Tab-separated table of N, CA and C and ligand atoms in Angstrom:
chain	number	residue	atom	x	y	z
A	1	UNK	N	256.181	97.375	53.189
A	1	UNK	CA	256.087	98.815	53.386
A	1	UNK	C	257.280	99.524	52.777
A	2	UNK	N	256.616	100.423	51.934
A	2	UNK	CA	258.011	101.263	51.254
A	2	UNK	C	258.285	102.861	51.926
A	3	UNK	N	259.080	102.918	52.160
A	3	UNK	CA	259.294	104.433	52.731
A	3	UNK	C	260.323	105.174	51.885
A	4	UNK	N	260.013	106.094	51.448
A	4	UNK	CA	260.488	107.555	50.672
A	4	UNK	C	261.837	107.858	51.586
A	5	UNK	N	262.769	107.645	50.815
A	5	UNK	CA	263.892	108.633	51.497
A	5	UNK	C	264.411	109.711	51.207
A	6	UNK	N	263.968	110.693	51.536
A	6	UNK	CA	264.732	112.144	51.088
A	6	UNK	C	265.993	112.387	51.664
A	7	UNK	N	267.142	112.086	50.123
A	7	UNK	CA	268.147	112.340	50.428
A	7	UNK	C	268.508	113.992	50.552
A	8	UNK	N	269.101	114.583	51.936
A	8	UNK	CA	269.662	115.604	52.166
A	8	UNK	C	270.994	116.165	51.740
A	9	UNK	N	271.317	116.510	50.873
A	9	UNK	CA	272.444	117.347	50.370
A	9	UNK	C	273.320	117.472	51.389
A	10	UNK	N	274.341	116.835	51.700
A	10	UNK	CA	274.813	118.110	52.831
A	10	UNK	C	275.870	118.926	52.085
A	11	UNK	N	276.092	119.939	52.710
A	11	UNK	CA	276.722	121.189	52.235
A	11	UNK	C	278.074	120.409	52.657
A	12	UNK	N	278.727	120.304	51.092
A	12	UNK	CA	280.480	120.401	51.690
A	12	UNK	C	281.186	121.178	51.887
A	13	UNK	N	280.890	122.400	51.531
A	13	UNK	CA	281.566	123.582	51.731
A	13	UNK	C	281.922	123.696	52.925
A	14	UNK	N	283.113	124.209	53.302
A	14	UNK	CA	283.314	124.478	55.446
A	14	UNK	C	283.251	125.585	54.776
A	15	UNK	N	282.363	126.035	55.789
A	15	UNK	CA	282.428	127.960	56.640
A	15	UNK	C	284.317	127.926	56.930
A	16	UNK	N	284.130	129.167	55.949
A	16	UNK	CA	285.743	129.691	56.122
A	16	UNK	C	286.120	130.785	57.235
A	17	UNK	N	287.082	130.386	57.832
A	17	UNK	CA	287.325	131.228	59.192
A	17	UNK	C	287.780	132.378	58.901
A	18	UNK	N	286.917	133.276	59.315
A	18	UNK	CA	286.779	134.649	59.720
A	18	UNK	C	288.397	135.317	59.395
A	19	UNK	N	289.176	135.522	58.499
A	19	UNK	CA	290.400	135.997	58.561
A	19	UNK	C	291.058	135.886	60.266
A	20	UNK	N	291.501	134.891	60.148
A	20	UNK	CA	292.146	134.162	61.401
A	20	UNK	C	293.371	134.767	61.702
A	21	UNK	N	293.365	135.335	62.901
A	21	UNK	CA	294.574	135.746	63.008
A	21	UNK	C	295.689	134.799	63.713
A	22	UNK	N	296.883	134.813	62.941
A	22	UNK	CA	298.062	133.805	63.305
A	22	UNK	C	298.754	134.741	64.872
A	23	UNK	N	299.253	133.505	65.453
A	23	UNK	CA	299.762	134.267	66.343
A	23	UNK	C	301.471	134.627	65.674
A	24	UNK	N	301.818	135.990	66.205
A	24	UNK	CA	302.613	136.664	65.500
A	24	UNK	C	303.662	135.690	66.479
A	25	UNK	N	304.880	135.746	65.652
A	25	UNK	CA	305.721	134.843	66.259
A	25	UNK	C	306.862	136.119	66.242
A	26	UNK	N	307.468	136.131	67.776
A	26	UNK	CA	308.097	136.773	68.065
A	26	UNK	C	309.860	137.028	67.509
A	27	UNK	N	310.177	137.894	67.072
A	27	UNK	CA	311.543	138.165	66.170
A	27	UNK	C	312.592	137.987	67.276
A	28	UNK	N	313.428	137.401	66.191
A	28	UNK	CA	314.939	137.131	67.071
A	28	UNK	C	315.476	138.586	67.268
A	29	UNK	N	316.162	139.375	67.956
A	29	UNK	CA	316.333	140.389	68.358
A	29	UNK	C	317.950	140.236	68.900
A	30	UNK	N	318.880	140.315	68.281
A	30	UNK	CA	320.201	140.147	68.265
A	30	UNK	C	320.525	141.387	69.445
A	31	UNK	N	319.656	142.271	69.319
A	31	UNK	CA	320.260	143.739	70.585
A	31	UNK	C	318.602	143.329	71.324
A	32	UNK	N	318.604	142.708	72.552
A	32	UNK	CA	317.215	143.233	73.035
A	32	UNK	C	316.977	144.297	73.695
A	33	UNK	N	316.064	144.479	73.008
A	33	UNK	CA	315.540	146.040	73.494
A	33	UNK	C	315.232	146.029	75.151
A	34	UNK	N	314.562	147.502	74.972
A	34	UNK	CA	314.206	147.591	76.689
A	34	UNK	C	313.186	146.942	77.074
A	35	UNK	N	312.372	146.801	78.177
A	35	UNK	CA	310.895	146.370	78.321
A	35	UNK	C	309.897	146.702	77.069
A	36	UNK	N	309.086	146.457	77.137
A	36	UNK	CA	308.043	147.091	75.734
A	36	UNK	C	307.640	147.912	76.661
A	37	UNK	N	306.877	149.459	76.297
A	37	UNK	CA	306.983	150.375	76.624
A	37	UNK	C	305.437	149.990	77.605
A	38	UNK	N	305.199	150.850	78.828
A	38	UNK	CA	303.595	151.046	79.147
A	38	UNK	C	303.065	152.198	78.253
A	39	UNK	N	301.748	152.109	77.919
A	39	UNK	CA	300.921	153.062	77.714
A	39	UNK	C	299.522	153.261	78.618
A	40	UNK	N	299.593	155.057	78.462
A	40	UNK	CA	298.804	155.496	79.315
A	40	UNK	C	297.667	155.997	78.843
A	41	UNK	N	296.407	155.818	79.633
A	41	UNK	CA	295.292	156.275	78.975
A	41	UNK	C	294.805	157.452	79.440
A	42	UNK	N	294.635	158.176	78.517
A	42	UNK	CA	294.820	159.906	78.275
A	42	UNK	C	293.403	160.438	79.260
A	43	UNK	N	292.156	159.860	78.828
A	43	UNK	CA	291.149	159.782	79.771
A	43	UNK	C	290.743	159.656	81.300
A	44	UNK	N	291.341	158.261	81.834
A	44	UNK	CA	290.988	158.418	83.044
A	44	UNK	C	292.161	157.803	83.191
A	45	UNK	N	293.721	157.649	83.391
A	45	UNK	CA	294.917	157.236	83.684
A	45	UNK	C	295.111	156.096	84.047
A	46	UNK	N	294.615	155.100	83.339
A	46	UNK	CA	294.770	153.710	83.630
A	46	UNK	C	296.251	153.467	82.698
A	47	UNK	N	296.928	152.305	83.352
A	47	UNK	CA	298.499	152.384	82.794
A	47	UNK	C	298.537	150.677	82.083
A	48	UNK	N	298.498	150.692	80.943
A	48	UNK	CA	298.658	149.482	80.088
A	48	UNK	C	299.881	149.070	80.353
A	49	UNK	N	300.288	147.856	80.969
A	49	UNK	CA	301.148	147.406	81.350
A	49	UNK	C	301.871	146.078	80.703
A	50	UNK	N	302.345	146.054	79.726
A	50	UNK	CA	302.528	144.703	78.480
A	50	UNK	C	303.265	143.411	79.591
A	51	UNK	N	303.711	143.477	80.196
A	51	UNK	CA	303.776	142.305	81.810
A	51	UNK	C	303.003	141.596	82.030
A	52	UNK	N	301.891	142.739	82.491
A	52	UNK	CA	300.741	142.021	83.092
A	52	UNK	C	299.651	142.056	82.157
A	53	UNK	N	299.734	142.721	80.924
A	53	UNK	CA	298.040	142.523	80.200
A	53	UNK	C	297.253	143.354	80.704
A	54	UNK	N	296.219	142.661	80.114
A	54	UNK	CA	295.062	142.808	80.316
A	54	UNK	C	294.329	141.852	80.321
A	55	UNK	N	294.065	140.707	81.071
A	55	UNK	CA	293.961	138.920	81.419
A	55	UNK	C	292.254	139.570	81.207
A	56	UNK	N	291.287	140.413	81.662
A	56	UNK	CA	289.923	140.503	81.690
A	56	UNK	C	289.995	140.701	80.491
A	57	UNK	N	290.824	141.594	79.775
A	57	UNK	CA	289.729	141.731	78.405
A	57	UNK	C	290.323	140.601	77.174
A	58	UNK	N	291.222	139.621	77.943
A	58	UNK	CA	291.705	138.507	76.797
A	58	UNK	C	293.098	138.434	76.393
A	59	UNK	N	293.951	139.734	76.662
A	59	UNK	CA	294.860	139.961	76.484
A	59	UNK	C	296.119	139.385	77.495
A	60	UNK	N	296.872	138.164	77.290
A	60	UNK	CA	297.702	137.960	77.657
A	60	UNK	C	298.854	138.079	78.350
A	61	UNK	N	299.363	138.404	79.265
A	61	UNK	CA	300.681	139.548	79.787
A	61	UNK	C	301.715	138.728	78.982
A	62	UNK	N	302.312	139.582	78.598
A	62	UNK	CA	303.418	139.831	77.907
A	62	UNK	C	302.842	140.161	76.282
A	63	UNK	N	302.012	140.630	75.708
A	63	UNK	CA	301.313	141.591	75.220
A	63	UNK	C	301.968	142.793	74.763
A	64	UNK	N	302.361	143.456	74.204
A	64	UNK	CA	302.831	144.352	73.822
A	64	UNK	C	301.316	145.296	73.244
A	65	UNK	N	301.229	146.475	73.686
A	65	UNK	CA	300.393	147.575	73.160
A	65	UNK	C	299.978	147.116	71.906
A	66	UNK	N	301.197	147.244	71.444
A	66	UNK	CA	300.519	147.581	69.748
A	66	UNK	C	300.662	145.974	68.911
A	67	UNK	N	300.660	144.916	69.985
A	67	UNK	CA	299.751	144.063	69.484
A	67	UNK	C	298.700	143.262	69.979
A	68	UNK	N	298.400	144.117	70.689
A	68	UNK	CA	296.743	144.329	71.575
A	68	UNK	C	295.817	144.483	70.268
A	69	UNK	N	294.844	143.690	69.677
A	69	UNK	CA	293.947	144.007	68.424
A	69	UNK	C	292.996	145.598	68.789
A	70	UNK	N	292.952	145.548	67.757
A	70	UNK	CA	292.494	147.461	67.558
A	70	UNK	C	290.819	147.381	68.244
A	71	UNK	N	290.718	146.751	68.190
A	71	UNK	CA	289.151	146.737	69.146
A	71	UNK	C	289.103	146.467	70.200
A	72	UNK	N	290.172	146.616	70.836
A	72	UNK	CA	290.418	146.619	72.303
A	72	UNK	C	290.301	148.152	72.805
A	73	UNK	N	289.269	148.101	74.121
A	73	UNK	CA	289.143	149.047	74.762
A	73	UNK	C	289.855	149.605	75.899
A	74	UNK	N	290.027	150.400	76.538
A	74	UNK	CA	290.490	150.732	78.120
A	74	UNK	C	289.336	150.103	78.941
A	75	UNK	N	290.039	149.376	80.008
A	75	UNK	CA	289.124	148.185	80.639
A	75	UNK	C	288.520	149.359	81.904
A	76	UNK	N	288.621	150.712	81.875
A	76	UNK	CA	288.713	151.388	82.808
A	76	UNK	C	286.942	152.516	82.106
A	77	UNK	N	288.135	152.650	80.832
A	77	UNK	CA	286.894	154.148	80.869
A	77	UNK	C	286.142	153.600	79.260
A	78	UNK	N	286.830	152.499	78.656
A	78	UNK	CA	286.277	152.154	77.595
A	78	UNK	C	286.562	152.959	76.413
A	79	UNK	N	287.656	153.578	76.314
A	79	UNK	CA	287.876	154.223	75.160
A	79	UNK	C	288.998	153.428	74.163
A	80	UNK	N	288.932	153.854	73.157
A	80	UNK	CA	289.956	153.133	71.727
A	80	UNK	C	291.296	153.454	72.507
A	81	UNK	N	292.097	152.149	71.398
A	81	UNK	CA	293.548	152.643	71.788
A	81	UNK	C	294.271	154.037	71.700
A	82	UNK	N	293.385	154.423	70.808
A	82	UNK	CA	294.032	156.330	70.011
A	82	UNK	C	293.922	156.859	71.187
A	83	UNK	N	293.546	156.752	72.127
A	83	UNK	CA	293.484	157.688	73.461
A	83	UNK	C	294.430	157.086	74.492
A	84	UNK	N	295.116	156.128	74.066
A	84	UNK	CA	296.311	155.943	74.879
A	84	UNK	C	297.958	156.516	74.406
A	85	UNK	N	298.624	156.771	75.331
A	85	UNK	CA	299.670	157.647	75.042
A	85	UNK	C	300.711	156.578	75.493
A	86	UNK	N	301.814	156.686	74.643
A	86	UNK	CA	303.008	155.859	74.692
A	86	UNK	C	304.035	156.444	76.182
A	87	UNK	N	304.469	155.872	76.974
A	87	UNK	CA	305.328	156.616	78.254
A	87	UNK	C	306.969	156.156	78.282
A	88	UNK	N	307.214	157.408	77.964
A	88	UNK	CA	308.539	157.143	77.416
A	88	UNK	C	309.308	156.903	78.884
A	89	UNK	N	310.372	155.934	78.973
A	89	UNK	CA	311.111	156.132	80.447
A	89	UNK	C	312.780	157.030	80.246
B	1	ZN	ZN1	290.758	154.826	80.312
């Protein structure tokens, strides 16, 4: 008995990852600064707190605002970061 083998190609190509983001590696800072700042959301006053994160929406505490990725929402009222306001102390 002879049986036909259809050889399958496989694809060597790897699926290339999605512009991967590196984790930013934090700068030596010879003067450290103050806390990283909270920001406040202009909408319904939820207070972004770079400490504590934002652990529900993925965000890590110790997080800094502005390197929270830009498609991050307010876990509150759901609006863009542009509607959060920097709080100066
Ligand atoms: Zn909000």
């Amino acid at each position: 008995m002879f049986k036909l083998f259809k050889k399958k190609e496989t694809e060597a190509e790897e699926p290339k990852a999605a512009a991967e983001e590196r984790p930013v590696e934090e700068e030596h800072d010879p003067f450290p600064k103050a806390k990283p700042a909270k920001w406040k959301c202009m909408t319904c006053g939820y207070i972004y707190d770079p400490e504590v994160g934002d652990p529900d929406s993925g965000i890590a505490p110790g997080t800094r605002f502005e390197d929270i990725p830009d498609d991050w929402v307010c876990p509150t009222c759901k609006v863009g970061k542009d509607s959060f306001k920097k709080l100066d102390f």
